[in-house]
PDB file of C-alpha atoms in Angstrom:
ATOM      1  CA  UNK A1429      21.211 -79.618  -7.482  1.00 58.00           C
ATOM      2  CA  UNK A1430      23.993 -79.514 -10.038  1.00 68.00           C
ATOM      3  CA  UNK A1431      23.784 -82.243 -12.627  1.00 75.00           C
ATOM      4  CA  UNK A1432      27.002 -83.419 -14.207  1.00 86.00           C
ATOM      5  CA  UNK A1433      27.968 -85.526 -17.199  1.00 90.00           C
ATOM      6  CA  UNK A1434      29.379 -88.309 -15.026  1.00 93.00           C
ATOM      7  CA  UNK A1435      27.252 -91.268 -16.131  1.00 95.00           C
ATOM      8  CA  UNK A1436      27.776 -93.455 -19.162  1.00 97.00           C
ATOM      9  CA  UNK A1437      24.911 -94.946 -21.130  1.00 97.00           C
ATOM     10  CA  UNK A1438      25.055 -97.191 -24.166  1.00 97.00           C
ATOM     11  CA  UNK A1439      22.594 -96.305 -26.905  1.00 97.00           C
ATOM     12  CA  UNK A1440      21.376 -99.422 -28.701  1.00 95.00           C
ATOM     13  CA  UNK A1441      19.878 -99.826 -32.158  1.00 90.00           C
ATOM     14  CA  UNK A1442      17.698-102.910 -32.317  1.00 85.00           C
ATOM     15  CA  UNK A1443      16.741-104.639 -35.537  1.00 81.00           C
ATOM     16  CA  UNK A1444      15.565-107.897 -36.986  1.00 78.00           C
ATOM     17  CA  UNK A1445      17.949-110.675 -37.855  1.00 73.00           C
ATOM     18  CA  UNK A1446      18.240-114.437 -37.898  1.00 75.00           C
ATOM     19  CA  UNK A1447      19.826-116.936 -35.523  1.00 75.00           C
ATOM     20  CA  UNK A1448      22.185-119.775 -36.531  1.00 81.00           C
ATOM     21  CA  UNK A1449      19.373-121.982 -37.838  1.00 86.00           C
ATOM     22  CA  UNK A1450      17.419-119.273 -39.652  1.00 80.00           C
ATOM     23  CA  UNK A1451      14.779-118.371 -37.065  1.00 82.00           C
ATOM     24  CA  UNK A1452      13.871-114.663 -37.050  1.00 78.00           C
ATOM     25  CA  UNK A1453      15.077-112.832 -33.935  1.00 76.00           C
ATOM     26  CA  UNK A1454      15.339-109.265 -32.708  1.00 75.00           C
ATOM     27  CA  UNK A1455      18.798-108.196 -31.645  1.00 80.00           C
ATOM     28  CA  UNK A1456      21.210-105.308 -31.172  1.00 82.00           C
ATOM     29  CA  UNK A1457      22.581-103.995 -34.473  1.00 83.00           C
ATOM     30  CA  UNK A1458      24.785-101.174 -33.105  1.00 88.00           C
ATOM     31  CA  UNK A1459      26.053 -99.762 -29.798  1.00 94.00           C
ATOM     32  CA  UNK A1460      27.299 -96.292 -28.883  1.00 96.00           C
ATOM     33  CA  UNK A1461      28.587 -95.514 -25.375  1.00 97.00           C
ATOM     34  CA  UNK A1462      28.306 -91.840 -24.406  1.00 98.00           C
ATOM     35  CA  UNK A1463      28.319 -89.573 -21.353  1.00 97.00           C
ATOM     36  CA  UNK A1464      24.974 -88.468 -19.930  1.00 97.00           C
ATOM     37  CA  UNK A1465      23.395 -86.557 -17.093  1.00 96.00           C
ATOM     38  CA  UNK A1466      21.034 -88.569 -14.918  1.00 93.00           C
ATOM     39  CA  UNK A1467      17.982 -86.501 -14.095  1.00 89.00           C
ATOM     40  CA  UNK A1468      15.215 -87.227 -11.591  1.00 82.00           C
ATOM     41  CA  UNK A1469      11.835 -87.888 -13.192  1.00 73.00           C
ATOM     42  CA  UNK A1470       9.478 -85.227 -11.944  1.00 65.00           C
ATOM     43  CA  UNK A1471       6.278 -86.229 -10.200  1.00 61.00           C
ATOM     44  CA  UNK A1472       3.960 -84.733 -12.823  1.00 62.00           C
ATOM     45  CA  UNK A1473       5.514 -86.623 -15.741  1.00 65.00           C
ATOM     46  CA  UNK A1474       5.637 -89.829 -13.700  1.00 58.00           C
ATOM     47  CA  UNK A1475       1.901 -89.731 -12.960  1.00 54.00           C
ATOM     48  CA  UNK A1476       0.896 -88.578 -16.452  1.00 60.00           C
ATOM     49  CA  UNK A1477       2.824 -91.473 -17.958  1.00 54.00           C
ATOM     50  CA  UNK A1478       1.234 -93.881 -15.464  1.00 58.00           C
ATOM     51  CA  UNK A1479      -2.249 -92.739 -16.484  1.00 56.00           C
ATOM     52  CA  UNK A1480      -1.412 -93.819 -20.025  1.00 59.00           C
ATOM     53  CA  UNK A1481      -0.017 -97.206 -19.011  1.00 62.00           C
ATOM     54  CA  UNK A1482       3.616 -96.122 -19.373  1.00 66.00           C
ATOM     55  CA  UNK A1483       6.298 -96.279 -16.713  1.00 73.00           C
ATOM     56  CA  UNK A1484       9.077 -93.655 -16.738  1.00 81.00           C
ATOM     57  CA  UNK A1485      11.879 -95.202 -14.691  1.00 87.00           C
ATOM     58  CA  UNK A1486      14.883 -93.053 -15.646  1.00 91.00           C
ATOM     59  CA  UNK A1487      15.518 -89.753 -17.394  1.00 93.00           C
ATOM     60  CA  UNK A1488      18.858 -88.963 -19.035  1.00 96.00           C
ATOM     61  CA  UNK A1489      20.156 -85.862 -20.797  1.00 97.00           C
ATOM     62  CA  UNK A1490      22.556 -86.345 -23.709  1.00 98.00           C
ATOM     63  CA  UNK A1491      23.910 -84.270 -26.591  1.00 97.00           C
ATOM     64  CA  UNK A1492      21.478 -84.326 -29.541  1.00 97.00           C
ATOM     65  CA  UNK A1493      24.251 -84.878 -32.096  1.00 97.00           C
ATOM     66  CA  UNK A1494      25.021 -88.241 -30.441  1.00 97.00           C
ATOM     67  CA  UNK A1495      21.453 -89.519 -30.819  1.00 97.00           C
ATOM     68  CA  UNK A1496      20.354 -91.243 -34.037  1.00 95.00           C
ATOM     69  CA  UNK A1497      16.833 -92.448 -33.211  1.00 94.00           C
ATOM     70  CA  UNK A1498      18.043 -95.393 -31.117  1.00 95.00           C
ATOM     71  CA  UNK A1499      15.173 -97.182 -29.382  1.00 93.00           C
ATOM     72  CA  UNK A1500      16.937 -98.690 -26.359  1.00 94.00           C
ATOM     73  CA  UNK A1501      19.773 -97.973 -23.980  1.00 95.00           C
ATOM     74  CA  UNK A1502      21.766 -99.797 -21.338  1.00 95.00           C
ATOM     75  CA  UNK A1503      22.631 -98.243 -17.983  1.00 96.00           C
ATOM     76  CA  UNK A1504      24.245-100.008 -15.012  1.00 94.00           C
ATOM     77  CA  UNK A1505      23.429-103.451 -16.414  1.00 92.00           C
ATOM     78  CA  UNK A1506      19.735-102.778 -17.105  1.00 92.00           C
ATOM     79  CA  UNK A1507      18.094-102.366 -20.498  1.00 93.00           C
ATOM     80  CA  UNK A1508      15.666 -99.490 -21.059  1.00 93.00           C
ATOM     81  CA  UNK A1509      13.240 -98.618 -23.824  1.00 93.00           C
ATOM     82  CA  UNK A1510      13.406 -94.963 -24.851  1.00 95.00           C
ATOM     83  CA  UNK A1511       9.785 -93.873 -24.451  1.00 92.00           C
ATOM     84  CA  UNK A1512      10.096 -90.181 -25.311  1.00 90.00           C
ATOM     85  CA  UNK A1513      12.685 -87.633 -26.370  1.00 95.00           C
ATOM     86  CA  UNK A1514      12.552 -83.905 -25.700  1.00 93.00           C
ATOM     87  CA  UNK A1515      14.950 -81.296 -27.084  1.00 96.00           C
ATOM     88  CA  UNK A1516      15.804 -79.002 -24.160  1.00 94.00           C
ATOM     89  CA  UNK A1517      18.229 -76.818 -26.127  1.00 95.00           C
ATOM     90  CA  UNK A1518      20.685 -77.058 -29.014  1.00 96.00           C
ATOM     91  CA  UNK A1519      23.095 -78.801 -26.654  1.00 95.00           C
ATOM     92  CA  UNK A1520      20.777 -81.056 -24.628  1.00 96.00           C
ATOM     93  CA  UNK A1521      18.286 -83.797 -25.468  1.00 97.00           C
ATOM     94  CA  UNK A1522      16.241 -85.494 -22.744  1.00 96.00           C
ATOM     95  CA  UNK A1523      15.544 -89.237 -22.992  1.00 96.00           C
ATOM     96  CA  UNK A1524      12.714 -90.612 -20.865  1.00 92.00           C
ATOM     97  CA  UNK A1525      13.144 -94.337 -20.409  1.00 92.00           C
ATOM     98  CA  UNK A1526      11.248 -97.353 -19.145  1.00 90.00           C
ATOM     99  CA  UNK A1527      12.882-100.543 -17.850  1.00 88.00           C
ATOM    100  CA  UNK A1528      12.715-103.331 -20.426  1.00 76.00           C
ATOM    101  CA  UNK A1529      11.714-106.672 -18.966  1.00 68.00           C
ATOM    102  CA  UNK A1530      13.899-109.485 -20.305  1.00 62.00           C
ATOM    103  CA  UNK A1531      16.837-109.020 -22.609  1.00 57.00           C
ATOM    104  CA  UNK A1532      16.841-107.503 -26.062  1.00 59.00           C
ATOM    105  CA  UNK A1533      16.324-110.917 -27.638  1.00 54.00           C
ATOM    106  CA  UNK A1534      12.819-111.148 -26.175  1.00 49.00           C
ATOM    107  CA  UNK A1535      13.707-113.481 -23.320  1.00 46.00           C
TER     108      UNK A1535
END
């Protein structure tokens, strides 16, 4: 199977802030939309993650120079938490992601 850079993901930096009346909230502080390869999660990693109470729902490959320790990403309208990163080569970085329940404001 040939994987291609034909998907777009939005890397999200999430930080603390305040709403209009001064209540502390968590929200998106920056967004970066980039091209990515969508990669199937292999069976071994899926089950190993499950044994540790983690769900790996999607795996993406991006260029490492585009990644700046973001903790979340958006793909096809869903928000994901970046669970693990793995440097495949100088040109490819793998992001293993878990679906985030609710939005990025904790709702």
